[in-house]
GROMACS .gro file of C-alpha atoms in nm:
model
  404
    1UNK     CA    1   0.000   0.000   0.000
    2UNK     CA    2   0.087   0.352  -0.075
    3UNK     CA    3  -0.023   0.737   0.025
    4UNK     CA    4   0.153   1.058  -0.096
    5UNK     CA    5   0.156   1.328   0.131
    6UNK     CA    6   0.197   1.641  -0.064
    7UNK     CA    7   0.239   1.992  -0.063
    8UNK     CA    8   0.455   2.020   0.229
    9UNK     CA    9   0.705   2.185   0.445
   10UNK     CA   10   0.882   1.960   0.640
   11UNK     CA   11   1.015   2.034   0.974
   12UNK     CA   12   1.318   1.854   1.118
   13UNK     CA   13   1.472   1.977   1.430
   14UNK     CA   14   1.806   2.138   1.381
   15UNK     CA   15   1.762   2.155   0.995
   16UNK     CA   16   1.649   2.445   0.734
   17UNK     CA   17   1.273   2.350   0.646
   18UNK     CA   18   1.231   2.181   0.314
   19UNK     CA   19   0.968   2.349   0.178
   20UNK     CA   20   0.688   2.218  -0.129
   21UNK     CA   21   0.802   1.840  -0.065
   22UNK     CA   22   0.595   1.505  -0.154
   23UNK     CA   23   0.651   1.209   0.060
   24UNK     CA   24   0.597   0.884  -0.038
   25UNK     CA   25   0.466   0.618   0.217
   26UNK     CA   26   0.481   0.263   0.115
   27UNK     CA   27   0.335   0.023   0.422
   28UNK     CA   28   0.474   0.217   0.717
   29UNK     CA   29   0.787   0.310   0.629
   30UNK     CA   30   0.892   0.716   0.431
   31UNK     CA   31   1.010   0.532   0.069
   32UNK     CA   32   1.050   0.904  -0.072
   33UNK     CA   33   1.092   1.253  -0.014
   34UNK     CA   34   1.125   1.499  -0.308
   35UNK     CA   35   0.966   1.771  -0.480
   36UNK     CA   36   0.872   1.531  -0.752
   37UNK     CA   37   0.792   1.197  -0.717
   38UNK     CA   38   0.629   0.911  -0.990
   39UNK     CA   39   0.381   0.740  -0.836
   40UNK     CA   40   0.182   0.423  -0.936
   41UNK     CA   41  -0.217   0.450  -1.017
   42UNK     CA   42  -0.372   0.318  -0.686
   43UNK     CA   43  -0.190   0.534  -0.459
   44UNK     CA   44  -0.367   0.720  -0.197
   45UNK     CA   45  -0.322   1.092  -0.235
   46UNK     CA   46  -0.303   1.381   0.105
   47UNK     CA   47  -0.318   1.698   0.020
   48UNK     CA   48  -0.090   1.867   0.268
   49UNK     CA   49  -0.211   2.204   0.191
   50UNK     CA   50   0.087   2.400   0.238
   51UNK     CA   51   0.093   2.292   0.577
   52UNK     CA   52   0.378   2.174   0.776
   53UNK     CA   53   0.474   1.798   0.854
   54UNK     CA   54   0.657   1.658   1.186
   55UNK     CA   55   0.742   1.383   1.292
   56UNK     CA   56   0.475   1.214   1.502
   57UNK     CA   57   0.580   1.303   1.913
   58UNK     CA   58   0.704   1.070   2.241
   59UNK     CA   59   0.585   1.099   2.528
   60UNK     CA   60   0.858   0.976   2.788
   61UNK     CA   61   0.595   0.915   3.080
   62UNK     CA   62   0.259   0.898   3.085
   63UNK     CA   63   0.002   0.685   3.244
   64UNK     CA   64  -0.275   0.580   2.953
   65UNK     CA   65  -0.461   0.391   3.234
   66UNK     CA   66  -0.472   0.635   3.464
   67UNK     CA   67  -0.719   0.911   3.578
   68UNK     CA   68  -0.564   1.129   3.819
   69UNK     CA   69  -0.487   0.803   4.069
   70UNK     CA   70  -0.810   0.880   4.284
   71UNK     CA   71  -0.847   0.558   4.578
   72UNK     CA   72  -1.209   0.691   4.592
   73UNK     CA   73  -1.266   0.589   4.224
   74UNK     CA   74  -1.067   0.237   4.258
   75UNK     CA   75  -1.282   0.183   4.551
   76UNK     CA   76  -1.618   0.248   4.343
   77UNK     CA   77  -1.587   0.145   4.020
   78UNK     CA   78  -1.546  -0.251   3.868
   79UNK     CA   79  -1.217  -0.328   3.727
   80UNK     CA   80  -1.353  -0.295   3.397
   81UNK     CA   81  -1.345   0.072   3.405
   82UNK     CA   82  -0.981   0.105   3.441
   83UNK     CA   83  -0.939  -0.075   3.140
   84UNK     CA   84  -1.220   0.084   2.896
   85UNK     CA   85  -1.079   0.446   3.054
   86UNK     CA   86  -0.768   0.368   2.847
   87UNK     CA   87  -0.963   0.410   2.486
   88UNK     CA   88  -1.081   0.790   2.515
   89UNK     CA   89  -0.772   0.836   2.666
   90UNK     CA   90  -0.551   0.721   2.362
   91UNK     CA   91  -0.782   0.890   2.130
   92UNK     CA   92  -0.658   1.204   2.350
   93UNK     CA   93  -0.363   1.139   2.322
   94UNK     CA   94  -0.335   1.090   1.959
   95UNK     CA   95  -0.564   1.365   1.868
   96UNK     CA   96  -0.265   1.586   2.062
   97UNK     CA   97   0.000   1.451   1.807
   98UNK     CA   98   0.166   1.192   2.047
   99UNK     CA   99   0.189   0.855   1.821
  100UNK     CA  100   0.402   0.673   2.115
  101UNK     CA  101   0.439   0.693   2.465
  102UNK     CA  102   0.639   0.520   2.773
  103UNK     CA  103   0.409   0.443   3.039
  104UNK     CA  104   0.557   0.434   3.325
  105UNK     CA  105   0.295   0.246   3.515
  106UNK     CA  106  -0.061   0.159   3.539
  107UNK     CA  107  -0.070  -0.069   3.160
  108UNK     CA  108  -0.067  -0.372   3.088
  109UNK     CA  109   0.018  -0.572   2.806
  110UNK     CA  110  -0.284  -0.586   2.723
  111UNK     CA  111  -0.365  -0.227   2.606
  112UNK     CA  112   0.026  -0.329   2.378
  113UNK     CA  113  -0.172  -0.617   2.173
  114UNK     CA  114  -0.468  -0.401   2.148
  115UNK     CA  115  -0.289  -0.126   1.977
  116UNK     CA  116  -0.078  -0.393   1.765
  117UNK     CA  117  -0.414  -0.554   1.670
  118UNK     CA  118  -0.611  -0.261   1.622
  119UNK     CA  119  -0.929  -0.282   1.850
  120UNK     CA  120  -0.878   0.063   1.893
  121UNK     CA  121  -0.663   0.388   1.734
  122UNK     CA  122  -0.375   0.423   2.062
  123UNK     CA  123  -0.037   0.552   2.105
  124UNK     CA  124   0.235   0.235   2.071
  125UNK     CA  125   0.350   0.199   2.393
  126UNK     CA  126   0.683   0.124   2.595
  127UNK     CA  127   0.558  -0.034   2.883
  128UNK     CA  128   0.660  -0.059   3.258
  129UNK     CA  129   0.379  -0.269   3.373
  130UNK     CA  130   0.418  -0.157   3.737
  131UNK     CA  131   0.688   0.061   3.966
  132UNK     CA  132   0.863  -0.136   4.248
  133UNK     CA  133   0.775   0.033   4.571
  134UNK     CA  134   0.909   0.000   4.901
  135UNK     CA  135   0.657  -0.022   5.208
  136UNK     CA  136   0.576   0.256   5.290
  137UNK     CA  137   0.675   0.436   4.964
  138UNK     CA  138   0.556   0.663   4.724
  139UNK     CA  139   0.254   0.490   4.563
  140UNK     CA  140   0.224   0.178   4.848
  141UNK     CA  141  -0.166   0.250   4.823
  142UNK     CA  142  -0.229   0.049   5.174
  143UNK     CA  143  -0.447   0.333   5.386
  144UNK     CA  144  -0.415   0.402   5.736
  145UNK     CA  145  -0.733   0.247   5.775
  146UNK     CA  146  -0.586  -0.101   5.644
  147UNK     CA  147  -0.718  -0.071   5.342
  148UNK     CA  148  -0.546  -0.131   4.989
  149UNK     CA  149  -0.598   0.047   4.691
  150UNK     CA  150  -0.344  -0.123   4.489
  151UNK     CA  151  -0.554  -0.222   4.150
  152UNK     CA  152  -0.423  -0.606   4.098
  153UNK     CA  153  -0.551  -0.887   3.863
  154UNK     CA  154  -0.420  -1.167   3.692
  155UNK     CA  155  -0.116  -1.093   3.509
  156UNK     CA  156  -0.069  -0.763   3.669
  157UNK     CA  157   0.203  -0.815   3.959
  158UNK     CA  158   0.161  -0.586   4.308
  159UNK     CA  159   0.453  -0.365   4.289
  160UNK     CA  160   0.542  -0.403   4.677
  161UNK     CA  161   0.876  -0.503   4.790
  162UNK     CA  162   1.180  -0.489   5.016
  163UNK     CA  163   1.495  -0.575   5.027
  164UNK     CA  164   1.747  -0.757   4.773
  165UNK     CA  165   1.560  -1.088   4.694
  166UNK     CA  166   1.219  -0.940   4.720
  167UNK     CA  167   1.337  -0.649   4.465
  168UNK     CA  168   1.519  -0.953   4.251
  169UNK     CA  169   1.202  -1.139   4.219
  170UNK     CA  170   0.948  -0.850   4.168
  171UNK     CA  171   1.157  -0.744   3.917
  172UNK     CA  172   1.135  -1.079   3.703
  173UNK     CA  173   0.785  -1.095   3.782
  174UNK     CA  174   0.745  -0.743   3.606
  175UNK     CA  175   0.950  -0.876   3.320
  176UNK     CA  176   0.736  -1.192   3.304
  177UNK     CA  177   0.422  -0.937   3.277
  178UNK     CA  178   0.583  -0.811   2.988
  179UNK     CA  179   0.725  -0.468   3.087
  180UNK     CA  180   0.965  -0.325   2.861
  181UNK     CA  181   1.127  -0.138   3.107
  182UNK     CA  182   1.184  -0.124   3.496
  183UNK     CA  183   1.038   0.181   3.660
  184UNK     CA  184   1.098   0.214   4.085
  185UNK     CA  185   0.980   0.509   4.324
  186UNK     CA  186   1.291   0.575   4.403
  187UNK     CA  187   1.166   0.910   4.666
  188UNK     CA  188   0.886   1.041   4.796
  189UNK     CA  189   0.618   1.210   4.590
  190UNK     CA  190   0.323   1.421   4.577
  191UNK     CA  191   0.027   1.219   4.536
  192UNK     CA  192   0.057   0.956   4.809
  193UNK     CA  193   0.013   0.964   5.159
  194UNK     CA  194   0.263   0.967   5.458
  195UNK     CA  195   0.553   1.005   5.194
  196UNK     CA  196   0.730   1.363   5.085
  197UNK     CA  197   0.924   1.438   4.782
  198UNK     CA  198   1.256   1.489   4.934
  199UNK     CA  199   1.325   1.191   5.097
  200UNK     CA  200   1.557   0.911   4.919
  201UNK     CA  201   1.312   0.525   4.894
  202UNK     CA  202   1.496   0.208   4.849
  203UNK     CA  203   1.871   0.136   4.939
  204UNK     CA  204   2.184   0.139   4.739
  205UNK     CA  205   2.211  -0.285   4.735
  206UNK     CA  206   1.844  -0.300   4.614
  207UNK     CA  207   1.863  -0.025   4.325
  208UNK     CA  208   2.182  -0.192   4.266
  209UNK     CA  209   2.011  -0.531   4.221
  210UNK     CA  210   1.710  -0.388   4.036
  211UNK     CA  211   1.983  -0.231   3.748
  212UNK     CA  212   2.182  -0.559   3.749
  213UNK     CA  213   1.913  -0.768   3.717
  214UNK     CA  214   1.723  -0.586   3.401
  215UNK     CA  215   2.085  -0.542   3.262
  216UNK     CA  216   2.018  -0.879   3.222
  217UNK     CA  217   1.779  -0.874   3.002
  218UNK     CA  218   1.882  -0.593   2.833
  219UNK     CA  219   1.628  -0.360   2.979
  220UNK     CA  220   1.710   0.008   3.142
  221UNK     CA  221   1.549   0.104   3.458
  222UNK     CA  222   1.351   0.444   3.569
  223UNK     CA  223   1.343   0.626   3.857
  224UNK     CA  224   1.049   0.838   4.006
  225UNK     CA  225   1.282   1.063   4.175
  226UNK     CA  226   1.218   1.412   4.338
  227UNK     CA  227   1.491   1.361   4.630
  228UNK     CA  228   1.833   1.478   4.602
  229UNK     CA  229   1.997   1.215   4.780
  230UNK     CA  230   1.781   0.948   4.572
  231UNK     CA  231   1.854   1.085   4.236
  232UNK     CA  232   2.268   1.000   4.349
  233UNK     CA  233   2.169   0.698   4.475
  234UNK     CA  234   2.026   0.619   4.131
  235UNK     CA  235   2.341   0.733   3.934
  236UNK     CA  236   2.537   0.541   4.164
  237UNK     CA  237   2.286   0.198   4.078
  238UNK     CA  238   2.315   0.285   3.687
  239UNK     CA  239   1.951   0.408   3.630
  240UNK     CA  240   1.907   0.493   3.279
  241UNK     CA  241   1.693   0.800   3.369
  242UNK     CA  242   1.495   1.017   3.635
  243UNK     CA  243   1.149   1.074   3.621
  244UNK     CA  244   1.060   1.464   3.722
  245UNK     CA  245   1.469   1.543   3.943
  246UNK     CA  246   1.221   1.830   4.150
  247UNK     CA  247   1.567   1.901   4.353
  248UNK     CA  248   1.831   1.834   4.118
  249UNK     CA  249   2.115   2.054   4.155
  250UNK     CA  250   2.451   2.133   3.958
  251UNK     CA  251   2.697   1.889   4.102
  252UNK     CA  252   2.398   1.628   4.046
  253UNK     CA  253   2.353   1.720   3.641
  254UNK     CA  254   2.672   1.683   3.584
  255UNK     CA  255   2.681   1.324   3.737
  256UNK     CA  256   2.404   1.234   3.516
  257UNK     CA  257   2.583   1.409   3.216
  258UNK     CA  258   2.928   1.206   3.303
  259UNK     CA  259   2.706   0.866   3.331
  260UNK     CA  260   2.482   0.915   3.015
  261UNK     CA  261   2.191   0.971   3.259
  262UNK     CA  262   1.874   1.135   3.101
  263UNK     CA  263   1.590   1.323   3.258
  264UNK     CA  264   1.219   1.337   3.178
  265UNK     CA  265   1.137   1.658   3.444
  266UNK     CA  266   0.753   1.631   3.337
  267UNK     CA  267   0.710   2.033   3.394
  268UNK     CA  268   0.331   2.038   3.305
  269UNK     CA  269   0.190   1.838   3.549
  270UNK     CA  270   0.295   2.036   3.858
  271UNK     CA  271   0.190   2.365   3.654
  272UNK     CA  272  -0.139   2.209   3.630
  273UNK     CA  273  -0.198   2.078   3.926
  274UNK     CA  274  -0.105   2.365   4.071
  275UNK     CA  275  -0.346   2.549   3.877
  276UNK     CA  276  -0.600   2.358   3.912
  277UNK     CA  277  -0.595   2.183   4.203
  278UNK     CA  278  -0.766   1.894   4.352
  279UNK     CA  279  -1.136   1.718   4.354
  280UNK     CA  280  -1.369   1.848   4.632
  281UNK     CA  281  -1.421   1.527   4.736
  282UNK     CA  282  -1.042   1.387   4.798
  283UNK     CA  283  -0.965   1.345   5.123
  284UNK     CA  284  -0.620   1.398   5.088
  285UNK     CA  285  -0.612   1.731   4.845
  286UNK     CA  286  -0.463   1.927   5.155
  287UNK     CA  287  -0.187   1.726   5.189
  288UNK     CA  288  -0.114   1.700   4.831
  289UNK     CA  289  -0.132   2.095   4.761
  290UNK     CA  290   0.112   2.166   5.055
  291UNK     CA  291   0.356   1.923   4.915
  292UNK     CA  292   0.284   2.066   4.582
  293UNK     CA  293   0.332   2.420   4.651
  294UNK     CA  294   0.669   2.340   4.739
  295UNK     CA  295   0.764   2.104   4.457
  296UNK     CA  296   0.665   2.388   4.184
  297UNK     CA  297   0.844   2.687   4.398
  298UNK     CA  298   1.229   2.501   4.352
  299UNK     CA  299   1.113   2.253   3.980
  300UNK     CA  300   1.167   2.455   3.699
  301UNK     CA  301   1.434   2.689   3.859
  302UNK     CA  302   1.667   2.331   3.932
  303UNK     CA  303   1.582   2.206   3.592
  304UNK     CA  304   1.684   2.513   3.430
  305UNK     CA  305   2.041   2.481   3.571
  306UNK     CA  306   2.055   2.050   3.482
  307UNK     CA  307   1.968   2.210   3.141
  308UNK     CA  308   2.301   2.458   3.180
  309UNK     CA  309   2.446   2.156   3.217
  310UNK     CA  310   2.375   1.963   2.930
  311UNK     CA  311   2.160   1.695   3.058
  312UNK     CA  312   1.981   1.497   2.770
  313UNK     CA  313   1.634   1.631   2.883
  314UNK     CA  314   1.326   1.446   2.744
  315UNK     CA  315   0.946   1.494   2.649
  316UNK     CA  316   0.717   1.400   2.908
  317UNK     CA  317   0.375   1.475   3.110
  318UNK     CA  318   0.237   1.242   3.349
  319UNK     CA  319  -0.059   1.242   3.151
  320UNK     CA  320  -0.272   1.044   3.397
  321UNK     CA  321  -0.260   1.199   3.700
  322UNK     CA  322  -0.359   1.511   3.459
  323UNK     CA  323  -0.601   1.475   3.212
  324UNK     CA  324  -0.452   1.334   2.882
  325UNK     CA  325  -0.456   1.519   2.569
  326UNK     CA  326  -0.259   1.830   2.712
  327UNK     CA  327   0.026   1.678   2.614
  328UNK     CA  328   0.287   1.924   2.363
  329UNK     CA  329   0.218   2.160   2.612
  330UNK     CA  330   0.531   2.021   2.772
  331UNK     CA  331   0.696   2.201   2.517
  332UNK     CA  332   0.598   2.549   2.653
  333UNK     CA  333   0.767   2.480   2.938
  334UNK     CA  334   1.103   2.313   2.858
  335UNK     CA  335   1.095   2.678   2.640
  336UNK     CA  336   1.059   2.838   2.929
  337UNK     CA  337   1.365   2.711   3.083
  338UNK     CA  338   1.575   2.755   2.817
  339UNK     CA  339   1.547   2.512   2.549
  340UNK     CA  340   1.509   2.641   2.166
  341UNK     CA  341   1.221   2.577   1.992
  342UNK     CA  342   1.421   2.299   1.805
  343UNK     CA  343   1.567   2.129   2.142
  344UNK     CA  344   1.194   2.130   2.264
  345UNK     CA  345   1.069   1.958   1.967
  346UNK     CA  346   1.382   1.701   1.926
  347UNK     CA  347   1.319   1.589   2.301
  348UNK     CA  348   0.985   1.454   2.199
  349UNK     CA  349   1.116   1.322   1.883
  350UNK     CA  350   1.430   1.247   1.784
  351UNK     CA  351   1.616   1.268   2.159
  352UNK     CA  352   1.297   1.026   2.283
  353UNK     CA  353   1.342   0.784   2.018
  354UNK     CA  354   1.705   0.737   2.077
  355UNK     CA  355   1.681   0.663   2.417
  356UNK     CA  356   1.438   0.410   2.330
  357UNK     CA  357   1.670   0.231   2.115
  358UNK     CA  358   1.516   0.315   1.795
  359UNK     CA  359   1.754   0.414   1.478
  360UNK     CA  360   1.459   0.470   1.232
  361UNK     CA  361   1.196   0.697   1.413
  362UNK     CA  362   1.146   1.053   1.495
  363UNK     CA  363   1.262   1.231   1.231
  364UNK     CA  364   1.095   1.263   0.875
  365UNK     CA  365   1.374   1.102   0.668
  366UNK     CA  366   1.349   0.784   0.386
  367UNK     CA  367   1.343   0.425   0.564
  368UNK     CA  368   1.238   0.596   0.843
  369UNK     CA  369   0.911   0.491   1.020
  370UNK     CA  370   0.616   0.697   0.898
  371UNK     CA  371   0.467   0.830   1.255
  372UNK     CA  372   0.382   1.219   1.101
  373UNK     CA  373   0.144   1.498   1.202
  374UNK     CA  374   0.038   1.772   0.986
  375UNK     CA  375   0.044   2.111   1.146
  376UNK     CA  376  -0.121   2.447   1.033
  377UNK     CA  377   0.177   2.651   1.107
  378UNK     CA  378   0.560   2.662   1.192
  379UNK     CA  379   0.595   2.529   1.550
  380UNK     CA  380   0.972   2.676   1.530
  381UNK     CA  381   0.869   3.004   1.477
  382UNK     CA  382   0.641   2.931   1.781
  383UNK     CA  383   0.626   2.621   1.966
  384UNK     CA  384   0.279   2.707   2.131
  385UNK     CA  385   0.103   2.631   1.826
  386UNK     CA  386   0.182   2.223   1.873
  387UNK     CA  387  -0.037   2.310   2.227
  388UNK     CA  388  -0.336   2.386   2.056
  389UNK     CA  389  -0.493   2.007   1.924
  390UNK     CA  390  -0.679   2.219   1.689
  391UNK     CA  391  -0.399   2.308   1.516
  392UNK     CA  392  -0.292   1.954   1.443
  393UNK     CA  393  -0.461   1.909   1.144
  394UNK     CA  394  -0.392   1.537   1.043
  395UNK     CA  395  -0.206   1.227   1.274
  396UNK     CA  396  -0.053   0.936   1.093
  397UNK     CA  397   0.074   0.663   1.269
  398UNK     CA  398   0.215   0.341   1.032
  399UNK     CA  399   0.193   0.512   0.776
  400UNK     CA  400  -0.215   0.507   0.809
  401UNK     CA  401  -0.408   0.775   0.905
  402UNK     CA  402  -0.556   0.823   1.287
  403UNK     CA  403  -0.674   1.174   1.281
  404UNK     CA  404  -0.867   1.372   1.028
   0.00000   0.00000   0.00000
């Protein structure tokens, strides 16, 4: 099968835009890119309207389960719902331009053979399955009153556990679920109880075991990491990346820049939240907003200076415990710390694709995979517009149109 996209500007990061280009798509893969190109009779034809074509974005953490990680709502609705959630919220998602993402916990491998099959249009996915959480940690959902709020089901390991064989075996038993990737709460965070951001979770020996054992099996681990002290005990384990750094400081970015560290600092969702706050009826939104308050005073002033420092920075959200679909807002602020238009748009393209191992996807180049959106203006002239879902005019994903 074949489409030709044409009449269009292409945008690359870090390159002069090719303007009045054709690009031929044969399967899922770019064949062709020229001003002229010989086509055979049954192609499909896009009129790109003078428009300007992308590659198709990464989001480096997200939760496409998720919706906003309320107890309350895992205590009241049937399991069911926290699977048919994830289908309005990968339209969302795809609708905002984002044609994969890298959960980072809450998906199964089910919602990965449901976008292979096609039961429904969805992001592809890198998945996680579930963090590894200490007792006591960030996201141990087990309530004061007894209580837990863990969501668990056949297939789906509980991501409790403590100390080096526990860690060693929860982290096959996340592998045998069919994660792609480790992810551990490796501090404190915002959202659950009786836990703070700036406190370190887990020991050296059991990060160390986590790292040694995916190593293994050739996967790279994740931290959730706000703490200081956490984020250097995750350098020292050999953690691939950091999820959000909150208190990352100087002597810190360089560490990760000397050990090929990257960092997703998911800006937006602390904005947000901050913004918008809480439901009325959470019983822990006090807590939460106190902690929060003080997680968006220090954020995007410390990830401003691992930027100085040349940290590989990546696209990300935590779409999930926001609502989903807000995602190339991220771009605004990694902007706003710093980055040029082009750096913004590479770390959800390009820089995310590389650190998920792939050679031949986000970029628009031949043999490259054909994951595109068609935008109604020059995001490098002004990255806002890729905010606006409205002005992403077409999605494909395969090389087969998702979004009209």
């Amino acid at each position: 099968m074949q489409t030709l996209i044409e009449n269009v500007n292409i945008v690359n990061p870090f390159e002069e835009i090719k303007t009045s280009q054709k690009v031929l798509i044969e399967d899922n893969i770019i064949k062709e890119i020229s001003s002229s190109i010989n086509t055979k009779d049954n192609v499909k034809i896009i009129d790109g309207g003078d428009n300007y074509l992308l590659s198709g974005f990464i989001d480096c953490h997200c939760h496409i389960f998720a919706k906003g990680f309320h107890k309350e709502e895992n205590m009241a609705n049937p399991l069911g719902i926290h699977f048919y959630n994830a289908v309005p919220h990968a339209s969302q998602t795809i609708n905002a331009g984002v044609t994969t993402i890298r959960d980072c916990g809450s998906a199964d491998l089910s919602f990965k053979l449901a976008q292979q099959r096609g039961l429904f249009t969805a992001p592809k996915v890198h998945l996680s399955i579930t963090p590894l959480v200490m007792t006591g940690g960030h996201f141990d959902l087990l309530l004061p009153s007894g209580f837990d709020m863990e969501i668990i089901y056949p297939g789906f390991p509980k991501g409790r556990c403590d100390g080096v064989e526990e860690v060693l075996k929860k982290t096959r038993e996340v592998k045998r679920a069919g994660a792609d990737f480790i992810k551990v709460m490796a501090s404190g965070g915002v959202l659950t109880t009786n836990t703070s951001p700036e406190f370190a979770q887990f020991n050296k020996k059991e990060l160390k075991t986590i790292v040694n054992e995916a190593a293994a099996n050739d996967m790279n681990v994740s931290a959730h990491c706000h703490s200081l002290k956490g984020m250097n005990n995750c350098i020292d384990a050999g953690f691939s990346s950091i999820e959000h750094g909150t208190f990352i400081d100087k002597k810190t970015a360089c560490r990760m820049v000397e050990n090929n560290v990257s960092l997703t600092p998911t800006l937006l969702v602390h904005q947000f939240l901050y913004k918008n706050g809480f439901p009325a009826w959470d019983s822990y939104a006090a807590e939460k907003t106190a902690k929060l308050k003080e997680v968006v005073k220090v954020h995007k002033e410390n990830i401003s200076v691992a930027y100085e420092e040349g940290v590989n920075i990546l696209m990300g959200t935590d779409s999930g415990v926001i609502p989903h679909g807000h995602n190339l807002e991220e771009l605004i602020h990694l902007t706003d710390i710093g980055m040029s238009s082009d750096e913004a748009i590479a770390s959800g393209t390009v820089k995310a694709a590389e650190f998920l191992g792939f050679n031949n996807l986000g970029l628009i180049k031949e043999n490259y995979v054909a994951d595109l959106i068609l935008v109604n203006s020059n995001p490098l002239d002004d990255v806002n517009v890729l905010s606006d879902n409205d002005n992403i005019l077409k999605v494909i994903q395969d090389g087969i149109q998702v979004k009209n």
